[in-house]
Amino acid sequence: MRVLLVNPPWPYHAFRHSSSRFAPPLGLASLAAVLERAGARPSVLDMAVMKLSGRDIAGYLQPPPRLVGISLNMSFTEPGAVEAARTVRALLPEAALILGGNHATFEHRRLLDTGVADAVCLYEGETAIVEAVRRLDRGEPLSGCPGLAVREGNGRITVGPQPEPVHDLDSLPPPARHLLPMHLYDVEQQGLVGSARGCPFGCTFCSASAFSGTRVRTHSPRRVVEEIASLGTDYGVNKVLFCDDTFVLSRRRLEELCRLLGSSGLGVRWACNTRADSLTRGVAEMLRDSGCTGVLVGIESCTQEVLDRATKGIKVEQAWEAVRNAQAAGLEVYATFIVGLPGETLQSLEASCQFIRTLRPDRVTVSMLTPFPGTAIRERARELGVTILGHDFSRYELTCPTCETDTMSVDDLKRGYVKMILAVQASRPT
């Protein structure tokens, strides 16, 4: 069976002039890999990196696929994903059309109510997509398919039983990168690797634990090194970026992975995400000695009350110490901050500005609080003092005010964002 998996277009003209912001869609590549193993004939269309519009999918529907799966992972891609889905529906009315990903999971009823798709794959999709193909092959309906929410002919939405997430990630085949236009991705992004799923933390602004679960599931260190070696052999990749939310969580696994990387002879440079409370001096030095060149640390705010209300689970002092530890080990530091978390004020943002001006991280990303589906910020907005400003998901790209809080108005958010950007600019060498 032919299956077309689609990464939808990004809607912003500023992003269309360069591929440097785009990373290989590993989720779709993983779905493609399990479909290949099951005997299907998948292909992947990355409309984002190819700078296509939703309507442009019309030129990629031959030979006609029996199933079209469109990723709707990031909220701001909803307009492009919907446009692509409607184009498919008009040209291939007999094809099964399934949406999936983070955003689609938490917005599945609204999306299905519009009739834009036949079904939505809920949460991780490897089990569901294979079963969906098997049912279609047998001429059976998708109703009741594990892991799918389905819009029935009468408009009623039914949800199949949710399958267990894949606990042994090594049982999954490597992502089918051979189906991706790897040459189009920026060299900083080509080596994207996912070595774990799940997050045990419950930050109010993030939906990672709601989507992938609070139990952390990992690839074995040996499997990770084998995948990195293949990236080098197949695509000439010598720099890897681990996208795990919890890369440094398990000290034992980290030590084994660093040991294997250090002794592999691959000569690969790599970077990872880490929580501030995990980045001790010893960990930073171990990362460096095995080829790590940089770490991303989610600081978010330097006001303890704000971190506590966000259930971040770290202390401000740990953020200062983590960045100093990384810098002492010679690692580049990429720090992220959020303007407008509940409890934050224009005045309290000065603590974050002072952090940036004093420690001068190598890279800083400043985002506005955004009430993404699946987050506590959205689900418990009133309780947390958050007012959501409409539901235009095209604005959910982290630099537009999409909500306000009982301590920061829209104007405050804009002024606070500018204040933080000026602090970043002031921290740069003259």
PDB file of N, CA, C and O in Angstrom, residues 51-107:
ATOM      1  N   LYS A  51       9.687  24.600   1.031  1.00  0.00           N
ATOM      2  CA  LYS A  51       9.084  25.924   0.857  1.00  0.00           C
ATOM      3  C   LYS A  51       7.846  25.873  -0.027  1.00  0.00           C
ATOM      4  O   LYS A  51       7.649  26.698  -0.918  1.00  0.00           O
ATOM      5  N   LEU A  52       7.009  24.875   0.230  1.00  0.00           N
ATOM      6  CA  LEU A  52       5.776  24.710  -0.520  1.00  0.00           C
ATOM      7  C   LEU A  52       4.594  25.290   0.250  1.00  0.00           C
ATOM      8  O   LEU A  52       4.656  25.450   1.472  1.00  0.00           O
ATOM      9  N   SER A  53       3.524  25.572  -0.439  1.00  0.00           N
ATOM     10  CA  SER A  53       2.269  25.955   0.207  1.00  0.00           C
ATOM     11  C   SER A  53       1.407  24.713   0.346  1.00  0.00           C
ATOM     12  O   SER A  53       1.681  23.664  -0.252  1.00  0.00           O
ATOM     13  N   GLY A  54       0.325  24.825   1.122  1.00  0.00           N
ATOM     14  CA  GLY A  54      -0.555  23.688   1.302  1.00  0.00           C
ATOM     15  C   GLY A  54      -1.134  23.181  -0.008  1.00  0.00           C
ATOM     16  O   GLY A  54      -1.260  21.976  -0.237  1.00  0.00           O
ATOM     17  N   ARG A  55      -1.459  24.095  -0.919  1.00  0.00           N
ATOM     18  CA  ARG A  55      -2.041  23.700  -2.211  1.00  0.00           C
ATOM     19  C   ARG A  55      -1.041  22.960  -3.090  1.00  0.00           C
ATOM     20  O   ARG A  55      -1.429  22.193  -3.970  1.00  0.00           O
ATOM     21  N   ASP A  56       0.252  23.198  -2.847  1.00  0.00           N
ATOM     22  CA  ASP A  56       1.272  22.571  -3.686  1.00  0.00           C
ATOM     23  C   ASP A  56       1.322  21.054  -3.537  1.00  0.00           C
ATOM     24  O   ASP A  56       1.943  20.370  -4.358  1.00  0.00           O
ATOM     25  N   ILE A  57       0.654  20.528  -2.528  1.00  0.00           N
ATOM     26  CA  ILE A  57       0.644  19.072  -2.366  1.00  0.00           C
ATOM     27  C   ILE A  57       0.005  18.395  -3.572  1.00  0.00           C
ATOM     28  O   ILE A  57       0.263  17.208  -3.836  1.00  0.00           O
ATOM     29  N   ALA A  58      -0.775  19.141  -4.323  1.00  0.00           N
ATOM     30  CA  ALA A  58      -1.444  18.580  -5.508  1.00  0.00           C
ATOM     31  C   ALA A  58      -0.443  17.976  -6.488  1.00  0.00           C
ATOM     32  O   ALA A  58      -0.772  17.028  -7.214  1.00  0.00           O
ATOM     33  N   GLY A  59       0.774  18.500  -6.513  1.00  0.00           N
ATOM     34  CA  GLY A  59       1.772  17.994  -7.437  1.00  0.00           C
ATOM     35  C   GLY A  59       2.523  16.769  -6.956  1.00  0.00           C
ATOM     36  O   GLY A  59       3.440  16.305  -7.640  1.00  0.00           O
ATOM     37  N   TYR A  60       2.128  16.239  -5.793  1.00  0.00           N
ATOM     38  CA  TYR A  60       2.862  15.116  -5.193  1.00  0.00           C
ATOM     39  C   TYR A  60       1.938  13.942  -4.861  1.00  0.00           C
ATOM     40  O   TYR A  60       2.236  13.164  -3.971  1.00  0.00           O
ATOM     41  N   LEU A  61       0.833  13.844  -5.563  1.00  0.00           N
ATOM     42  CA  LEU A  61      -0.157  12.807  -5.264  1.00  0.00           C
ATOM     43  C   LEU A  61      -0.213  11.703  -6.312  1.00  0.00           C
ATOM     44  O   LEU A  61      -1.180  10.950  -6.364  1.00  0.00           O
ATOM     45  N   GLN A  62       0.824  11.592  -7.122  1.00  0.00           N
ATOM     46  CA  GLN A  62       0.896  10.521  -8.118  1.00  0.00           C
ATOM     47  C   GLN A  62       2.204   9.752  -7.964  1.00  0.00           C
ATOM     48  O   GLN A  62       3.255  10.371  -7.805  1.00  0.00           O
ATOM     49  N   PRO A  63       2.120   8.404  -8.014  1.00  0.00           N
ATOM     50  CA  PRO A  63       0.888   7.613  -8.041  1.00  0.00           C
ATOM     51  C   PRO A  63       0.087   7.835  -6.759  1.00  0.00           C
ATOM     52  O   PRO A  63       0.656   8.115  -5.714  1.00  0.00           O
ATOM     53  N   PRO A  64      -1.234   7.713  -6.845  1.00  0.00           N
ATOM     54  CA  PRO A  64      -2.083   8.076  -5.708  1.00  0.00           C
ATOM     55  C   PRO A  64      -1.867   7.183  -4.493  1.00  0.00           C
ATOM     56  O   PRO A  64      -1.901   5.956  -4.601  1.00  0.00           O
ATOM     57  N   PRO A  65      -1.638   7.773  -3.324  1.00  0.00           N
ATOM     58  CA  PRO A  65      -1.525   6.984  -2.097  1.00  0.00           C
ATOM     59  C   PRO A  65      -2.893   6.555  -1.595  1.00  0.00           C
ATOM     60  O   PRO A  65      -3.897   7.243  -1.837  1.00  0.00           O
ATOM     61  N   ARG A  66      -2.936   5.424  -0.906  1.00  0.00           N
ATOM     62  CA  ARG A  66      -4.185   4.968  -0.295  1.00  0.00           C
ATOM     63  C   ARG A  66      -4.395   5.666   1.037  1.00  0.00           C
ATOM     64  O   ARG A  66      -5.534   5.838   1.476  1.00  0.00           O
ATOM     65  N   LEU A  67      -3.315   6.062   1.675  1.00  0.00           N
ATOM     66  CA  LEU A  67      -3.375   6.738   2.968  1.00  0.00           C
ATOM     67  C   LEU A  67      -2.462   7.949   2.936  1.00  0.00           C
ATOM     68  O   LEU A  67      -1.306   7.858   2.501  1.00  0.00           O
ATOM     69  N   VAL A  68      -2.973   9.084   3.383  1.00  0.00           N
ATOM     70  CA  VAL A  68      -2.167  10.300   3.534  1.00  0.00           C
ATOM     71  C   VAL A  68      -2.181  10.681   5.006  1.00  0.00           C
ATOM     72  O   VAL A  68      -3.252  10.872   5.597  1.00  0.00           O
ATOM     73  N   GLY A  69      -0.993  10.753   5.601  1.00  0.00           N
ATOM     74  CA  GLY A  69      -0.865  11.161   6.996  1.00  0.00           C
ATOM     75  C   GLY A  69      -0.160  12.501   7.070  1.00  0.00           C
ATOM     76  O   GLY A  69       0.939  12.678   6.539  1.00  0.00           O
ATOM     77  N   ILE A  70      -0.799  13.466   7.685  1.00  0.00           N
ATOM     78  CA  ILE A  70      -0.232  14.823   7.771  1.00  0.00           C
ATOM     79  C   ILE A  70       0.114  15.123   9.219  1.00  0.00           C
ATOM     80  O   ILE A  70      -0.735  15.051  10.108  1.00  0.00           O
ATOM     81  N   SER A  71       1.366  15.466   9.456  1.00  0.00           N
ATOM     82  CA  SER A  71       1.819  15.823  10.802  1.00  0.00           C
ATOM     83  C   SER A  71       1.293  17.199  11.177  1.00  0.00           C
ATOM     84  O   SER A  71       1.417  18.156  10.406  1.00  0.00           O
ATOM     85  N   LEU A  72       0.718  17.285  12.348  1.00  0.00           N
ATOM     86  CA  LEU A  72       0.295  18.578  12.893  1.00  0.00           C
ATOM     87  C   LEU A  72       0.857  18.645  14.302  1.00  0.00           C
ATOM     88  O   LEU A  72       0.168  18.494  15.298  1.00  0.00           O
ATOM     89  N   ASN A  73       2.145  18.833  14.350  1.00  0.00           N
ATOM     90  CA  ASN A  73       2.861  18.793  15.616  1.00  0.00           C
ATOM     91  C   ASN A  73       2.928  20.166  16.256  1.00  0.00           C
ATOM     92  O   ASN A  73       2.646  20.331  17.433  1.00  0.00           O
ATOM     93  N   MET A  74       3.316  21.161  15.467  1.00  0.00           N
ATOM     94  CA  MET A  74       3.445  22.527  15.975  1.00  0.00           C
ATOM     95  C   MET A  74       2.179  23.310  15.647  1.00  0.00           C
ATOM     96  O   MET A  74       1.702  23.308  14.502  1.00  0.00           O
ATOM     97  N   SER A  75       1.666  24.006  16.634  1.00  0.00           N
ATOM     98  CA  SER A  75       0.362  24.663  16.476  1.00  0.00           C
ATOM     99  C   SER A  75       0.326  25.625  15.309  1.00  0.00           C
ATOM    100  O   SER A  75      -0.688  25.726  14.599  1.00  0.00           O
ATOM    101  N   PHE A  76       1.399  26.367  15.075  1.00  0.00           N
ATOM    102  CA  PHE A  76       1.348  27.387  14.036  1.00  0.00           C
ATOM    103  C   PHE A  76       1.316  26.804  12.621  1.00  0.00           C
ATOM    104  O   PHE A  76       1.101  27.534  11.658  1.00  0.00           O
ATOM    105  N   THR A  77       1.508  25.482  12.496  1.00  0.00           N
ATOM    106  CA  THR A  77       1.405  24.872  11.169  1.00  0.00           C
ATOM    107  C   THR A  77      -0.017  24.427  10.839  1.00  0.00           C
ATOM    108  O   THR A  77      -0.249  23.880   9.755  1.00  0.00           O
ATOM    109  N   GLU A  78      -0.973  24.662  11.751  1.00  0.00           N
ATOM    110  CA  GLU A  78      -2.336  24.199  11.471  1.00  0.00           C
ATOM    111  C   GLU A  78      -2.902  24.758  10.175  1.00  0.00           C
ATOM    112  O   GLU A  78      -3.470  23.997   9.375  1.00  0.00           O
ATOM    113  N   PRO A  79      -2.777  26.063   9.880  1.00  0.00           N
ATOM    114  CA  PRO A  79      -3.362  26.549   8.618  1.00  0.00           C
ATOM    115  C   PRO A  79      -2.803  25.830   7.397  1.00  0.00           C
ATOM    116  O   PRO A  79      -3.557  25.451   6.494  1.00  0.00           O
ATOM    117  N   GLY A  80      -1.485  25.609   7.346  1.00  0.00           N
ATOM    118  CA  GLY A  80      -0.895  24.924   6.206  1.00  0.00           C
ATOM    119  C   GLY A  80      -1.296  23.468   6.134  1.00  0.00           C
ATOM    120  O   GLY A  80      -1.535  22.925   5.043  1.00  0.00           O
ATOM    121  N   ALA A  81      -1.385  22.821   7.301  1.00  0.00           N
ATOM    122  CA  ALA A  81      -1.784  21.413   7.333  1.00  0.00           C
ATOM    123  C   ALA A  81      -3.227  21.254   6.868  1.00  0.00           C
ATOM    124  O   ALA A  81      -3.555  20.326   6.111  1.00  0.00           O
ATOM    125  N   VAL A  82      -4.098  22.153   7.307  1.00  0.00           N
ATOM    126  CA  VAL A  82      -5.509  22.081   6.909  1.00  0.00           C
ATOM    127  C   VAL A  82      -5.662  22.344   5.413  1.00  0.00           C
ATOM    128  O   VAL A  82      -6.435  21.666   4.724  1.00  0.00           O
ATOM    129  N   GLU A  83      -4.906  23.311   4.898  1.00  0.00           N
ATOM    130  CA  GLU A  83      -4.971  23.590   3.464  1.00  0.00           C
ATOM    131  C   GLU A  83      -4.510  22.377   2.656  1.00  0.00           C
ATOM    132  O   GLU A  83      -5.129  22.015   1.646  1.00  0.00           O
ATOM    133  N   ALA A  84      -3.434  21.737   3.109  1.00  0.00           N
ATOM    134  CA  ALA A  84      -2.952  20.537   2.417  1.00  0.00           C
ATOM    135  C   ALA A  84      -3.986  19.422   2.485  1.00  0.00           C
ATOM    136  O   ALA A  84      -4.249  18.729   1.490  1.00  0.00           O
ATOM    137  N   ALA A  85      -4.603  19.242   3.662  1.00  0.00           N
ATOM    138  CA  ALA A  85      -5.601  18.185   3.831  1.00  0.00           C
ATOM    139  C   ALA A  85      -6.804  18.417   2.919  1.00  0.00           C
ATOM    140  O   ALA A  85      -7.322  17.481   2.292  1.00  0.00           O
ATOM    141  N   ARG A  86      -7.252  19.637   2.832  1.00  0.00           N
ATOM    142  CA  ARG A  86      -8.412  19.932   1.978  1.00  0.00           C
ATOM    143  C   ARG A  86      -8.079  19.730   0.507  1.00  0.00           C
ATOM    144  O   ARG A  86      -8.933  19.306  -0.286  1.00  0.00           O
ATOM    145  N   THR A  87      -6.834  20.012   0.137  1.00  0.00           N
ATOM    146  CA  THR A  87      -6.419  19.780  -1.246  1.00  0.00           C
ATOM    147  C   THR A  87      -6.418  18.286  -1.555  1.00  0.00           C
ATOM    148  O   THR A  87      -6.887  17.851  -2.616  1.00  0.00           O
ATOM    149  N   VAL A  88      -5.908  17.486  -0.619  1.00  0.00           N
ATOM    150  CA  VAL A  88      -5.916  16.033  -0.796  1.00  0.00           C
ATOM    151  C   VAL A  88      -7.341  15.520  -0.899  1.00  0.00           C
ATOM    152  O   VAL A  88      -7.669  14.698  -1.760  1.00  0.00           O
ATOM    153  N   ARG A  89      -8.210  16.018  -0.025  1.00  0.00           N
ATOM    154  CA  ARG A  89      -9.600  15.562  -0.020  1.00  0.00           C
ATOM    155  C   ARG A  89     -10.285  15.853  -1.355  1.00  0.00           C
ATOM    156  O   ARG A  89     -11.049  15.024  -1.875  1.00  0.00           O
ATOM    157  N   ALA A  90      -9.990  17.023  -1.929  1.00  0.00           N
ATOM    158  CA  ALA A  90     -10.631  17.386  -3.194  1.00  0.00           C
ATOM    159  C   ALA A  90     -10.123  16.538  -4.357  1.00  0.00           C
ATOM    160  O   ALA A  90     -10.898  16.192  -5.262  1.00  0.00           O
ATOM    161  N   LEU A  91      -8.846  16.172  -4.329  1.00  0.00           N
ATOM    162  CA  LEU A  91      -8.247  15.455  -5.450  1.00  0.00           C
ATOM    163  C   LEU A  91      -8.291  13.938  -5.294  1.00  0.00           C
ATOM    164  O   LEU A  91      -8.336  13.211  -6.292  1.00  0.00           O
ATOM    165  N   LEU A  92      -8.253  13.464  -4.049  1.00  0.00           N
ATOM    166  CA  LEU A  92      -8.265  12.019  -3.777  1.00  0.00           C
ATOM    167  C   LEU A  92      -9.333  11.705  -2.740  1.00  0.00           C
ATOM    168  O   LEU A  92      -9.047  11.355  -1.599  1.00  0.00           O
ATOM    169  N   PRO A  93     -10.605  11.820  -3.102  1.00  0.00           N
ATOM    170  CA  PRO A  93     -11.672  11.628  -2.116  1.00  0.00           C
ATOM    171  C   PRO A  93     -11.719  10.231  -1.524  1.00  0.00           C
ATOM    172  O   PRO A  93     -12.269  10.041  -0.431  1.00  0.00           O
ATOM    173  N   GLU A  94     -11.129   9.249  -2.197  1.00  0.00           N
ATOM    174  CA  GLU A  94     -11.164   7.879  -1.685  1.00  0.00           C
ATOM    175  C   GLU A  94     -10.004   7.570  -0.741  1.00  0.00           C
ATOM    176  O   GLU A  94     -10.019   6.523  -0.070  1.00  0.00           O
ATOM    177  N   ALA A  95      -9.007   8.427  -0.696  1.00  0.00           N
ATOM    178  CA  ALA A  95      -7.854   8.175   0.177  1.00  0.00           C
ATOM    179  C   ALA A  95      -8.229   8.407   1.636  1.00  0.00           C
ATOM    180  O   ALA A  95      -9.017   9.310   1.958  1.00  0.00           O
ATOM    181  N   ALA A  96      -7.680   7.595   2.512  1.00  0.00           N
ATOM    182  CA  ALA A  96      -7.849   7.826   3.951  1.00  0.00           C
ATOM    183  C   ALA A  96      -6.914   8.958   4.368  1.00  0.00           C
ATOM    184  O   ALA A  96      -5.756   8.997   3.970  1.00  0.00           O
ATOM    185  N   LEU A  97      -7.434   9.879   5.158  1.00  0.00           N
ATOM    186  CA  LEU A  97      -6.681  11.064   5.553  1.00  0.00           C
ATOM    187  C   LEU A  97      -6.586  11.123   7.074  1.00  0.00           C
ATOM    188  O   LEU A  97      -7.606  11.197   7.762  1.00  0.00           O
ATOM    189  N   ILE A  98      -5.368  11.057   7.579  1.00  0.00           N
ATOM    190  CA  ILE A  98      -5.140  11.015   9.028  1.00  0.00           C
ATOM    191  C   ILE A  98      -4.204  12.147   9.432  1.00  0.00           C
ATOM    192  O   ILE A  98      -3.161  12.354   8.808  1.00  0.00           O
ATOM    193  N   LEU A  99      -4.573  12.875  10.464  1.00  0.00           N
ATOM    194  CA  LEU A  99      -3.695  13.869  11.071  1.00  0.00           C
ATOM    195  C   LEU A  99      -3.038  13.253  12.302  1.00  0.00           C
ATOM    196  O   LEU A  99      -3.572  12.315  12.894  1.00  0.00           O
ATOM    197  N   GLY A 100      -1.889  13.782  12.685  1.00  0.00           N
ATOM    198  CA  GLY A 100      -1.223  13.272  13.878  1.00  0.00           C
ATOM    199  C   GLY A 100      -0.261  14.298  14.432  1.00  0.00           C
ATOM    200  O   GLY A 100      -0.037  15.361  13.850  1.00  0.00           O
ATOM    201  N   GLY A 101       0.308  13.979  15.584  1.00  0.00           N
ATOM    202  CA  GLY A 101       1.255  14.889  16.216  1.00  0.00           C
ATOM    203  C   GLY A 101       0.698  15.526  17.469  1.00  0.00           C
ATOM    204  O   GLY A 101      -0.466  15.318  17.864  1.00  0.00           O
ATOM    205  N   ASN A 102       1.528  16.325  18.102  1.00  0.00           N
ATOM    206  CA  ASN A 102       1.194  16.925  19.393  1.00  0.00           C
ATOM    207  C   ASN A 102      -0.065  17.786  19.318  1.00  0.00           C
ATOM    208  O   ASN A 102      -1.030  17.575  20.064  1.00  0.00           O
ATOM    209  N   HIS A 103      -0.065  18.765  18.439  1.00  0.00           N
ATOM    210  CA  HIS A 103      -1.202  19.679  18.338  1.00  0.00           C
ATOM    211  C   HIS A 103      -2.474  18.936  17.946  1.00  0.00           C
ATOM    212  O   HIS A 103      -3.539  19.152  18.532  1.00  0.00           O
ATOM    213  N   ALA A 104      -2.367  18.050  16.966  1.00  0.00           N
ATOM    214  CA  ALA A 104      -3.552  17.305  16.512  1.00  0.00           C
ATOM    215  C   ALA A 104      -4.122  16.437  17.624  1.00  0.00           C
ATOM    216  O   ALA A 104      -5.345  16.291  17.755  1.00  0.00           O
ATOM    217  N   THR A 105      -3.256  15.856  18.437  1.00  0.00           N
ATOM    218  CA  THR A 105      -3.716  15.008  19.538  1.00  0.00           C
ATOM    219  C   THR A 105      -4.623  15.772  20.481  1.00  0.00           C
ATOM    220  O   THR A 105      -5.723  15.318  20.831  1.00  0.00           O
ATOM    221  N   PHE A 106      -4.184  16.948  20.899  1.00  0.00           N
ATOM    222  CA  PHE A 106      -4.937  17.694  21.906  1.00  0.00           C
ATOM    223  C   PHE A 106      -6.079  18.513  21.319  1.00  0.00           C
ATOM    224  O   PHE A 106      -6.924  19.007  22.069  1.00  0.00           O
ATOM    225  N   GLU A 107      -6.116  18.644  20.008  1.00  0.00           N
ATOM    226  CA  GLU A 107      -7.197  19.370  19.348  1.00  0.00           C
ATOM    227  C   GLU A 107      -8.011  18.445  18.443  1.00  0.00           C
ATOM    228  O   GLU A 107      -8.689  18.909  17.519  1.00  0.00           O
TER     229      GLU A 107
END
